[in-house]
Amino acid sequence: MFKVWYHDNKSFAEYLIKITNLSKYNPQIEKISLGRNFAENPDTIQKILYLDIPDAIITYGFPEKPVLGVEFCAEAPSGHDIFQRVARVAASASFGTSFAFIFPEKKWVVREIGGRWDIYNPLPLRALVNISTFHKVPALPFFWEANQISGNESEGFLLTDKEFPNMPDRNSKEMKQFAEFVNLTIAYVLQNRNFEEMMFDPFILERVAWMWDRYHERYRRKPNLFDWSPLTSCRIIKTSELIKLVKEKIGREPNLPHYVVDRAETVVYEPSTRNFRSDPYTGSLVGIDYLTCRNGETVRHRYRNLVIHFPQVSFQKMKSMFVRYYKEECPFRPSNRETDTYLTLHLRDGCRYTKQKELRIYCYIADLLLFRDAALY
DNA sequence: AGTTGTGAGGGAACCATCGC
DNA sequence: GCGATGGTTCCCTCACAACT
C-alpha cells in the first residue's frame, strides 16, 4: 500500500523506511522514471514533478497517491544555494502533497586559513511557512545538525548516520522530529483524514512555532527582509516603471495583461549572471514569489508582480536552449520517426514535463522574463 | 582588523544517449 | 558492451562587501 519512490539514490528510500513506521508496512521501493521513460510514472507523480524532482516521494494505495515529498540537502545553508531546492517543495505542496525539507543548521567551511561556520539563512523557514499556509498542507523544515565533537569532519561536522553514512544521524533530536512527522503523516493517511486538518495537529502547530522561533533567532541580526539572500538581488519598483523598462527593451508600448498592470508594485529579481542557467536561480525565484509576492494558491494570487531580469543575458541564449530541445529531443521534431510513449506523453501534455528546467520554472512562475534585449510575457 | 553573509562561477559526479 | 560526449545537478570556492 505504501511505496517509496526515489530520484537517483536508493539509499534515501531505504533510510526513510528504516527510521520510520514505514518499515511496518513493507513498502516497495521504486525509481522515478525520467527522460524518455517519464510516462511510466503514475499520473499523480507526474503532476508534482512539473517544476522539479525531490529526493523521495511516499505514495499510498492504487493508483498511487503522493502523500509526502522529502528532500535531503547537505550543502552549506547560507546564501541563495539553499533556495535551489524550494521549487520542488512548492510543486508538491501545490498538489496537496506534504513535504519535509532537511537541510543543515550550519556547516563548517574550510578556508585557506582556518575555517568558519556557515549558518542557516532564515528566509527558507519563512518561505516554507507561506507555502504551508497558502496550500493548506504541511511543508516543514528539519535541521541536519552539526557540531565539532560528534560530527563528521569531512562533511563540515554534520552528524551522519552510522548505517547510512550519507544521511543525517537518526538519533539526533531533529531527525527524531522528522521521523515523528513522517509517522504522523502515515497515521493521517491510514485514518483517511486530510492534510488540511493536519495543519491543526498539535505537532504541526508546535513545529510552526519552532520555525518562527528559529527564523527570528537569525533574522534579528539584520531585521530587513531585503537584506537576506536572495532578496538582496531584488528590488521593488512601481509597475509604471516596469512598463517603462519593458518599453526601453522592445522599443514600443508593451501589451501587458491587465492583471499585471493592475498590481501597483513589482518585484524584480536581477541576478547579474552572464549565463542563462537554472541552479540556483530557478529555486530562488519560487522562494521570492512566496516571500514577497504571493497571497494565495496560484501564480494569479499575487499582490505584486514577479519579474526575473537577466540584464547580461541575450534572448538568443535562452532561444538556443529551446531550439536544441526542439531539434534533438522533442517528439514533435519533423525528423522523429518513433511512435512511443514519449510521443504520446507530448500529444497529451506537450513538453510540460520534459523540456529544460530553466524553461519550465522561469516561464511558469514569472509574470515577465526580461533579457538584455527582449521581454517575454 | 576581524566577522559575517553573499553570489558568480565552476568542478565533480552522475546520467542518458549515441556511434561503433 | 564500451567509450565518447554532452547535459544536468549538487555543492564548493573565493573574492568581495558590509558590517562591527
PDB file of N, CA and C in Angstrom, chain A residues 308-351:
ATOM      1  N   ILE A 308      11.661  38.300 -13.497  1.00  0.00           N
ATOM      2  CA  ILE A 308      13.079  37.966 -13.441  1.00  0.00           C
ATOM      3  C   ILE A 308      13.773  38.665 -14.598  1.00  0.00           C
ATOM      4  N   HIS A 309      14.886  39.318 -14.276  1.00  0.00           N
ATOM      5  CA  HIS A 309      15.598  40.135 -15.255  1.00  0.00           C
ATOM      6  C   HIS A 309      17.047  39.658 -15.325  1.00  0.00           C
ATOM      7  N   PHE A 310      17.456  39.254 -16.522  1.00  0.00           N
ATOM      8  CA  PHE A 310      18.867  38.905 -16.759  1.00  0.00           C
ATOM      9  C   PHE A 310      19.493  40.028 -17.584  1.00  0.00           C
ATOM     10  N   PRO A 311      19.990  41.080 -16.942  1.00  0.00           N
ATOM     11  CA  PRO A 311      20.470  42.234 -17.715  1.00  0.00           C
ATOM     12  C   PRO A 311      21.686  41.919 -18.578  1.00  0.00           C
ATOM     13  N   GLN A 312      22.397  40.819 -18.253  1.00  0.00           N
ATOM     14  CA  GLN A 312      23.613  40.500 -19.009  1.00  0.00           C
ATOM     15  C   GLN A 312      23.438  39.308 -19.948  1.00  0.00           C
ATOM     16  N   VAL A 313      22.193  38.867 -20.141  1.00  0.00           N
ATOM     17  CA  VAL A 313      21.963  37.692 -20.992  1.00  0.00           C
ATOM     18  C   VAL A 313      21.078  38.099 -22.166  1.00  0.00           C
ATOM     19  N   SER A 314      21.475  37.688 -23.353  1.00  0.00           N
ATOM     20  CA  SER A 314      20.656  37.991 -24.525  1.00  0.00           C
ATOM     21  C   SER A 314      19.567  36.926 -24.688  1.00  0.00           C
ATOM     22  N   PHE A 315      18.487  37.299 -25.337  1.00  0.00           N
ATOM     23  CA  PHE A 315      17.390  36.353 -25.576  1.00  0.00           C
ATOM     24  C   PHE A 315      17.893  35.149 -26.375  1.00  0.00           C
ATOM     25  N   GLN A 316      18.889  35.397 -27.232  1.00  0.00           N
ATOM     26  CA  GLN A 316      19.461  34.330 -28.050  1.00  0.00           C
ATOM     27  C   GLN A 316      19.933  33.135 -27.212  1.00  0.00           C
ATOM     28  N   LYS A 317      20.457  33.435 -26.000  1.00  0.00           N
ATOM     29  CA  LYS A 317      20.952  32.343 -25.142  1.00  0.00           C
ATOM     30  C   LYS A 317      19.826  31.426 -24.707  1.00  0.00           C
ATOM     31  N   MET A 318      18.702  32.026 -24.364  1.00  0.00           N
ATOM     32  CA  MET A 318      17.558  31.208 -23.986  1.00  0.00           C
ATOM     33  C   MET A 318      17.028  30.471 -25.208  1.00  0.00           C
ATOM     34  N   LYS A 319      16.956  31.196 -26.297  1.00  0.00           N
ATOM     35  CA  LYS A 319      16.396  30.610 -27.517  1.00  0.00           C
ATOM     36  C   LYS A 319      17.203  29.390 -27.951  1.00  0.00           C
ATOM     37  N   SER A 320      18.519  29.483 -27.859  1.00  0.00           N
ATOM     38  CA  SER A 320      19.341  28.348 -28.303  1.00  0.00           C
ATOM     39  C   SER A 320      19.049  27.110 -27.455  1.00  0.00           C
ATOM     40  N   MET A 321      18.617  27.348 -26.201  1.00  0.00           N
ATOM     41  CA  MET A 321      18.285  26.224 -25.328  1.00  0.00           C
ATOM     42  C   MET A 321      17.021  25.497 -25.798  1.00  0.00           C
ATOM     43  N   PHE A 322      15.959  26.254 -26.070  1.00  0.00           N
ATOM     44  CA  PHE A 322      14.755  25.519 -26.505  1.00  0.00           C
ATOM     45  C   PHE A 322      14.840  25.053 -27.946  1.00  0.00           C
ATOM     46  N   VAL A 323      15.673  25.711 -28.739  1.00  0.00           N
ATOM     47  CA  VAL A 323      15.881  25.241 -30.116  1.00  0.00           C
ATOM     48  C   VAL A 323      16.603  23.887 -30.098  1.00  0.00           C
ATOM     49  N   ARG A 324      17.589  23.780 -29.223  1.00  0.00           N
ATOM     50  CA  ARG A 324      18.290  22.499 -29.105  1.00  0.00           C
ATOM     51  C   ARG A 324      17.323  21.392 -28.699  1.00  0.00           C
ATOM     52  N   TYR A 325      16.478  21.692 -27.719  1.00  0.00           N
ATOM     53  CA  TYR A 325      15.483  20.707 -27.278  1.00  0.00           C
ATOM     54  C   TYR A 325      14.586  20.296 -28.448  1.00  0.00           C
ATOM     55  N   TYR A 326      14.106  21.301 -29.165  1.00  0.00           N
ATOM     56  CA  TYR A 326      13.179  21.019 -30.267  1.00  0.00           C
ATOM     57  C   TYR A 326      13.852  20.196 -31.359  1.00  0.00           C
ATOM     58  N   LYS A 327      15.105  20.546 -31.671  1.00  0.00           N
ATOM     59  CA  LYS A 327      15.785  19.879 -32.785  1.00  0.00           C
ATOM     60  C   LYS A 327      16.225  18.462 -32.448  1.00  0.00           C
ATOM     61  N   GLU A 328      16.568  18.226 -31.145  1.00  0.00           N
ATOM     62  CA  GLU A 328      17.203  16.956 -30.816  1.00  0.00           C
ATOM     63  C   GLU A 328      16.353  16.011 -29.974  1.00  0.00           C
ATOM     64  N   GLU A 329      15.431  16.554 -29.166  1.00  0.00           N
ATOM     65  CA  GLU A 329      14.735  15.684 -28.227  1.00  0.00           C
ATOM     66  C   GLU A 329      13.219  15.648 -28.381  1.00  0.00           C
ATOM     67  N   CYS A 330      12.641  16.762 -28.756  1.00  0.00           N
ATOM     68  CA  CYS A 330      11.182  16.859 -28.755  1.00  0.00           C
ATOM     69  C   CYS A 330      10.588  15.884 -29.779  1.00  0.00           C
ATOM     70  N   PRO A 331       9.600  15.066 -29.382  1.00  0.00           N
ATOM     71  CA  PRO A 331       8.989  14.120 -30.320  1.00  0.00           C
ATOM     72  C   PRO A 331       8.244  14.826 -31.459  1.00  0.00           C
ATOM     73  N   PHE A 332       7.998  16.123 -31.319  1.00  0.00           N
ATOM     74  CA  PHE A 332       7.332  16.875 -32.393  1.00  0.00           C
ATOM     75  C   PHE A 332       8.305  17.309 -33.488  1.00  0.00           C
ATOM     76  N   ARG A 333       9.600  17.045 -33.311  1.00  0.00           N
ATOM     77  CA  ARG A 333      10.549  17.453 -34.352  1.00  0.00           C
ATOM     78  C   ARG A 333      10.246  16.662 -35.631  1.00  0.00           C
ATOM     79  N   PRO A 334      10.297  17.331 -36.783  1.00  0.00           N
ATOM     80  CA  PRO A 334       9.870  16.677 -38.026  1.00  0.00           C
ATOM     81  C   PRO A 334      10.628  15.382 -38.330  1.00  0.00           C
ATOM     82  N   SER A 335      11.875  15.279 -37.853  1.00  0.00           N
ATOM     83  CA  SER A 335      12.648  14.080 -38.188  1.00  0.00           C
ATOM     84  C   SER A 335      12.298  12.881 -37.300  1.00  0.00           C
ATOM     85  N   ASN A 336      11.476  13.073 -36.273  1.00  0.00           N
ATOM     86  CA  ASN A 336      11.179  11.968 -35.363  1.00  0.00           C
ATOM     87  C   ASN A 336      10.351  10.877 -36.035  1.00  0.00           C
ATOM     88  N   ARG A 337      10.808   9.637 -35.912  1.00  0.00           N
ATOM     89  CA  ARG A 337      10.089   8.507 -36.522  1.00  0.00           C
ATOM     90  C   ARG A 337       9.464   7.594 -35.465  1.00  0.00           C
ATOM     91  N   GLU A 338       9.763   7.850 -34.179  1.00  0.00           N
ATOM     92  CA  GLU A 338       9.263   6.978 -33.114  1.00  0.00           C
ATOM     93  C   GLU A 338       7.779   7.240 -32.838  1.00  0.00           C
ATOM     94  N   THR A 339       7.024   6.193 -32.588  1.00  0.00           N
ATOM     95  CA  THR A 339       5.644   6.351 -32.105  1.00  0.00           C
ATOM     96  C   THR A 339       5.547   5.596 -30.787  1.00  0.00           C
ATOM     97  N   ASP A 340       6.124   6.190 -29.747  1.00  0.00           N
ATOM     98  CA  ASP A 340       6.228   5.501 -28.458  1.00  0.00           C
ATOM     99  C   ASP A 340       5.514   6.293 -27.365  1.00  0.00           C
ATOM    100  N   THR A 341       5.707   5.867 -26.114  1.00  0.00           N
ATOM    101  CA  THR A 341       5.023   6.560 -25.017  1.00  0.00           C
ATOM    102  C   THR A 341       5.523   7.997 -24.865  1.00  0.00           C
ATOM    103  N   TYR A 342       6.748   8.238 -25.336  1.00  0.00           N
ATOM    104  CA  TYR A 342       7.290   9.603 -25.235  1.00  0.00           C
ATOM    105  C   TYR A 342       6.507  10.542 -26.154  1.00  0.00           C
ATOM    106  N   LEU A 343       6.194  10.072 -27.339  1.00  0.00           N
ATOM    107  CA  LEU A 343       5.367  10.874 -28.255  1.00  0.00           C
ATOM    108  C   LEU A 343       3.964  11.065 -27.672  1.00  0.00           C
ATOM    109  N   THR A 344       3.414   9.988 -27.118  1.00  0.00           N
ATOM    110  CA  THR A 344       2.055  10.070 -26.586  1.00  0.00           C
ATOM    111  C   THR A 344       1.985  11.040 -25.404  1.00  0.00           C
ATOM    112  N   LEU A 345       3.038  11.005 -24.571  1.00  0.00           N
ATOM    113  CA  LEU A 345       3.115  11.973 -23.466  1.00  0.00           C
ATOM    114  C   LEU A 345       3.022  13.401 -24.008  1.00  0.00           C
ATOM    115  N   HIS A 346       3.717  13.667 -25.096  1.00  0.00           N
ATOM    116  CA  HIS A 346       3.726  15.015 -25.663  1.00  0.00           C
ATOM    117  C   HIS A 346       2.413  15.372 -26.327  1.00  0.00           C
ATOM    118  N   LEU A 347       1.761  14.379 -26.956  1.00  0.00           N
ATOM    119  CA  LEU A 347       0.453  14.649 -27.551  1.00  0.00           C
ATOM    120  C   LEU A 347      -0.541  15.017 -26.457  1.00  0.00           C
ATOM    121  N   ARG A 348      -0.336  14.452 -25.252  1.00  0.00           N
ATOM    122  CA  ARG A 348      -1.236  14.748 -24.136  1.00  0.00           C
ATOM    123  C   ARG A 348      -0.867  16.055 -23.423  1.00  0.00           C
ATOM    124  N   ASP A 349       0.397  16.202 -23.055  1.00  0.00           N
ATOM    125  CA  ASP A 349       0.801  17.299 -22.164  1.00  0.00           C
ATOM    126  C   ASP A 349       1.772  18.303 -22.783  1.00  0.00           C
ATOM    127  N   GLY A 350       2.131  18.132 -24.053  1.00  0.00           N
ATOM    128  CA  GLY A 350       3.179  18.976 -24.616  1.00  0.00           C
ATOM    129  C   GLY A 350       4.492  18.668 -23.912  1.00  0.00           C
ATOM    130  N   CYS A 351       5.383  19.627 -23.895  1.00  0.00           N
ATOM    131  CA  CYS A 351       6.678  19.338 -23.274  1.00  0.00           C
ATOM    132  C   CYS A 351       6.744  19.850 -21.845  1.00  0.00           C
TER     133      CYS A 351
END
